[in-house]
Amino acid sequence: MTILKKIFGTKTIDPQKTFDTVASGIDKLFFTAEEKSEASQKAWDQWIEWYKLNSDENSARSKTRRILAILFASFFLFLLLAAAALYWFNEAYSAFLFDLAKEIFPLVSGIMLFYFGYYGWNSIVKNKKETNSK
């Protein structure tokens, strides 16, 4: 008994508190549908809050994003036009430029969808609401 007192000390263990702690730990291992919906709601609320903070169209961050999106789109369009124009003069270099444009297409389309897609979607929704209200 004295060895156990040296190891664990003289503190007494409350069985109810121990059971509650173990039960709480086991409960946290399983993610129920209710907890999943609560977590989803919290995530949605955080996204809405983030969107409200970042939706100012005249902030420096928004202007920078707009400039970058336009630059990426312009560079992609330049590659396509240069590939088409150079086809008559140097077919191999034209193919190289077109392959380069194909490589960056997923990146450019993602940027365009992320930045300009919201405005396109809003215009579709507004037009649909106006049509339905008439």
mmCIF file of C-alpha atoms in Angstrom:
data_model
loop_
_atom_site.group_PDB
_atom_site.id
_atom_site.type_symbol
_atom_site.label_atom_id
_atom_site.label_comp_id
_atom_site.label_asym_id
_atom_site.label_seq_id
_atom_site.Cartn_x
_atom_site.Cartn_y
_atom_site.Cartn_z
ATOM 1 C CA MET A 1 0.000 0.000 0.000
ATOM 2 C CA THR A 2 2.825 2.406 0.718
ATOM 3 C CA ILE A 3 4.291 1.848 -2.762
ATOM 4 C CA LEU A 4 0.960 2.815 -4.327
ATOM 5 C CA LYS A 5 0.798 5.928 -2.157
ATOM 6 C CA LYS A 6 4.271 6.884 -3.331
ATOM 7 C CA ILE A 7 3.330 6.370 -6.975
ATOM 8 C CA PHE A 8 -0.156 7.892 -6.993
ATOM 9 C CA GLY A 9 0.087 10.157 -3.975
ATOM 10 C CA THR A 10 -2.564 10.516 -1.319
ATOM 11 C CA LYS A 11 -5.289 11.871 -3.604
ATOM 12 C CA THR A 12 -8.538 9.977 -3.701
ATOM 13 C CA ILE A 13 -10.140 9.161 -7.009
ATOM 14 C CA ASP A 14 -13.783 10.085 -7.449
ATOM 15 C CA PRO A 15 -15.405 7.255 -9.459
ATOM 16 C CA GLN A 16 -18.192 9.503 -10.807
ATOM 17 C CA LYS A 17 -15.723 12.097 -12.100
ATOM 18 C CA THR A 18 -13.586 9.371 -13.667
ATOM 19 C CA PHE A 19 -16.639 7.845 -15.354
ATOM 20 C CA ASP A 20 -17.761 11.248 -16.675
ATOM 21 C CA THR A 21 -14.302 11.948 -18.088
ATOM 22 C CA VAL A 22 -14.095 8.552 -19.827
ATOM 23 C CA ALA A 23 -17.669 8.837 -21.128
ATOM 24 C CA SER A 24 -16.971 12.333 -22.487
ATOM 25 C CA GLY A 25 -13.856 11.055 -24.255
ATOM 26 C CA ILE A 26 -15.734 8.147 -25.821
ATOM 27 C CA ASP A 27 -18.569 10.472 -26.870
ATOM 28 C CA LYS A 28 -16.103 12.721 -28.690
ATOM 29 C CA LEU A 29 -14.871 9.751 -30.746
ATOM 30 C CA PHE A 30 -18.206 9.473 -32.571
ATOM 31 C CA PHE A 31 -19.524 12.261 -34.815
ATOM 32 C CA THR A 32 -23.320 12.031 -34.856
ATOM 33 C CA ALA A 33 -25.562 13.509 -37.532
ATOM 34 C CA GLU A 34 -26.662 16.237 -35.131
ATOM 35 C CA GLU A 35 -23.065 17.193 -34.338
ATOM 36 C CA LYS A 36 -22.258 17.095 -38.032
ATOM 37 C CA SER A 37 -25.098 19.497 -38.835
ATOM 38 C CA GLU A 38 -24.044 21.809 -35.984
ATOM 39 C CA ALA A 39 -20.462 21.822 -37.275
ATOM 40 C CA SER A 40 -21.722 22.486 -40.782
ATOM 41 C CA GLN A 41 -23.819 25.399 -39.536
ATOM 42 C CA LYS A 42 -20.825 26.865 -37.669
ATOM 43 C CA ALA A 43 -18.665 26.538 -40.796
ATOM 44 C CA TRP A 44 -21.342 28.230 -42.910
ATOM 45 C CA ASP A 45 -21.677 31.075 -40.395
ATOM 46 C CA GLN A 46 -17.901 31.569 -40.407
ATOM 47 C CA TRP A 47 -17.861 31.623 -44.212
ATOM 48 C CA ILE A 48 -20.636 34.224 -44.287
ATOM 49 C CA GLU A 49 -18.731 36.337 -41.758
ATOM 50 C CA TRP A 50 -15.550 36.049 -43.848
ATOM 51 C CA TYR A 51 -17.466 37.004 -46.966
ATOM 52 C CA LYS A 52 -18.960 40.077 -45.282
ATOM 53 C CA LEU A 53 -15.492 41.204 -44.225
ATOM 54 C CA ASN A 54 -13.963 40.659 -47.672
ATOM 55 C CA SER A 55 -16.791 41.774 -49.942
ATOM 56 C CA ASP A 56 -15.896 45.459 -50.018
ATOM 57 C CA GLU A 57 -15.264 46.088 -53.709
ATOM 58 C CA ASN A 58 -13.143 49.168 -53.195
ATOM 59 C CA SER A 59 -10.617 47.772 -50.756
ATOM 60 C CA ALA A 60 -6.974 47.515 -51.776
ATOM 61 C CA ARG A 61 -7.180 43.729 -51.518
ATOM 62 C CA SER A 62 -10.156 43.592 -53.874
ATOM 63 C CA LYS A 63 -8.477 45.867 -56.404
ATOM 64 C CA THR A 64 -5.329 43.731 -56.279
ATOM 65 C CA ARG A 65 -7.341 40.550 -56.860
ATOM 66 C CA ARG A 66 -9.121 42.175 -59.788
ATOM 67 C CA ILE A 67 -5.826 43.274 -61.373
ATOM 68 C CA LEU A 68 -4.289 39.819 -60.904
ATOM 69 C CA ALA A 69 -7.338 38.090 -62.397
ATOM 70 C CA ILE A 70 -7.251 40.378 -65.429
ATOM 71 C CA LEU A 71 -3.481 39.888 -65.849
ATOM 72 C CA PHE A 72 -3.769 36.093 -65.765
ATOM 73 C CA ALA A 73 -6.642 36.154 -68.251
ATOM 74 C CA SER A 74 -4.754 38.578 -70.506
ATOM 75 C CA PHE A 75 -1.628 36.407 -70.466
ATOM 76 C CA PHE A 76 -3.676 33.322 -71.352
ATOM 77 C CA LEU A 77 -5.422 35.142 -74.194
ATOM 78 C CA PHE A 78 -2.067 36.463 -75.421
ATOM 79 C CA LEU A 79 -0.672 32.912 -75.554
ATOM 80 C CA LEU A 80 -3.644 31.723 -77.597
ATOM 81 C CA LEU A 81 -3.490 34.656 -80.022
ATOM 82 C CA ALA A 82 0.298 34.393 -80.381
ATOM 83 C CA ALA A 83 0.014 30.656 -81.071
ATOM 84 C CA ALA A 84 -2.590 31.337 -83.761
ATOM 85 C CA ALA A 85 -0.569 34.168 -85.344
ATOM 86 C CA LEU A 86 2.728 32.255 -85.313
ATOM 87 C CA TYR A 87 1.191 29.135 -86.842
ATOM 88 C CA TRP A 88 1.843 30.467 -90.343
ATOM 89 C CA PHE A 89 5.500 31.304 -89.622
ATOM 90 C CA ASN A 90 6.775 28.693 -87.170
ATOM 91 C CA GLU A 91 4.505 25.730 -86.549
ATOM 92 C CA ALA A 92 6.706 24.188 -83.823
ATOM 93 C CA TYR A 93 6.859 27.370 -81.756
ATOM 94 C CA SER A 94 3.126 27.843 -82.231
ATOM 95 C CA ALA A 95 2.538 24.317 -80.892
ATOM 96 C CA PHE A 96 4.791 25.109 -77.912
ATOM 97 C CA LEU A 97 2.781 28.244 -77.071
ATOM 98 C CA PHE A 98 -0.490 26.364 -77.443
ATOM 99 C CA ASP A 99 0.766 23.576 -75.144
ATOM 100 C CA LEU A 100 1.795 26.207 -72.615
ATOM 101 C CA ALA A 101 -1.700 27.715 -72.801
ATOM 102 C CA LYS A 102 -3.199 24.244 -72.240
ATOM 103 C CA GLU A 103 -0.999 23.765 -69.168
ATOM 104 C CA ILE A 104 -2.112 26.971 -67.472
ATOM 105 C CA PHE A 105 -5.767 26.689 -68.533
ATOM 106 C CA PRO A 106 -6.941 24.986 -65.275
ATOM 107 C CA LEU A 107 -5.268 27.694 -63.201
ATOM 108 C CA VAL A 108 -6.663 30.548 -65.259
ATOM 109 C CA SER A 109 -10.157 29.056 -65.377
ATOM 110 C CA GLY A 110 -10.085 28.567 -61.596
ATOM 111 C CA ILE A 111 -9.068 32.177 -61.064
ATOM 112 C CA MET A 112 -11.712 33.418 -63.477
ATOM 113 C CA LEU A 113 -14.417 31.260 -61.921
ATOM 114 C CA PHE A 114 -13.464 32.272 -58.390
ATOM 115 C CA TYR A 115 -13.272 35.982 -59.103
ATOM 116 C CA PHE A 116 -15.787 36.631 -61.895
ATOM 117 C CA GLY A 117 -18.114 33.649 -61.354
ATOM 118 C CA TYR A 118 -19.855 35.304 -58.415
ATOM 119 C CA TYR A 119 -20.865 38.293 -60.520
ATOM 120 C CA GLY A 120 -22.101 36.086 -63.341
ATOM 121 C CA TRP A 121 -24.122 33.958 -60.951
ATOM 122 C CA ASN A 122 -25.678 37.036 -59.326
ATOM 123 C CA SER A 123 -26.691 38.463 -62.699
ATOM 124 C CA ILE A 124 -28.370 35.155 -63.628
ATOM 125 C CA VAL A 125 -30.236 35.059 -60.321
ATOM 126 C CA LYS A 126 -31.308 38.709 -60.620
ATOM 127 C CA ASN A 127 -32.552 38.178 -64.186
ATOM 128 C CA LYS A 128 -34.485 35.096 -63.102
ATOM 129 C CA LYS A 129 -36.104 36.995 -60.208
ATOM 130 C CA GLU A 130 -37.041 39.893 -62.487
ATOM 131 C CA THR A 131 -38.534 37.506 -65.059
ATOM 132 C CA ASN A 132 -40.543 35.644 -62.413
ATOM 133 C CA SER A 133 -41.851 38.846 -60.847
ATOM 134 C CA LYS A 134 -43.274 40.154 -64.154
#
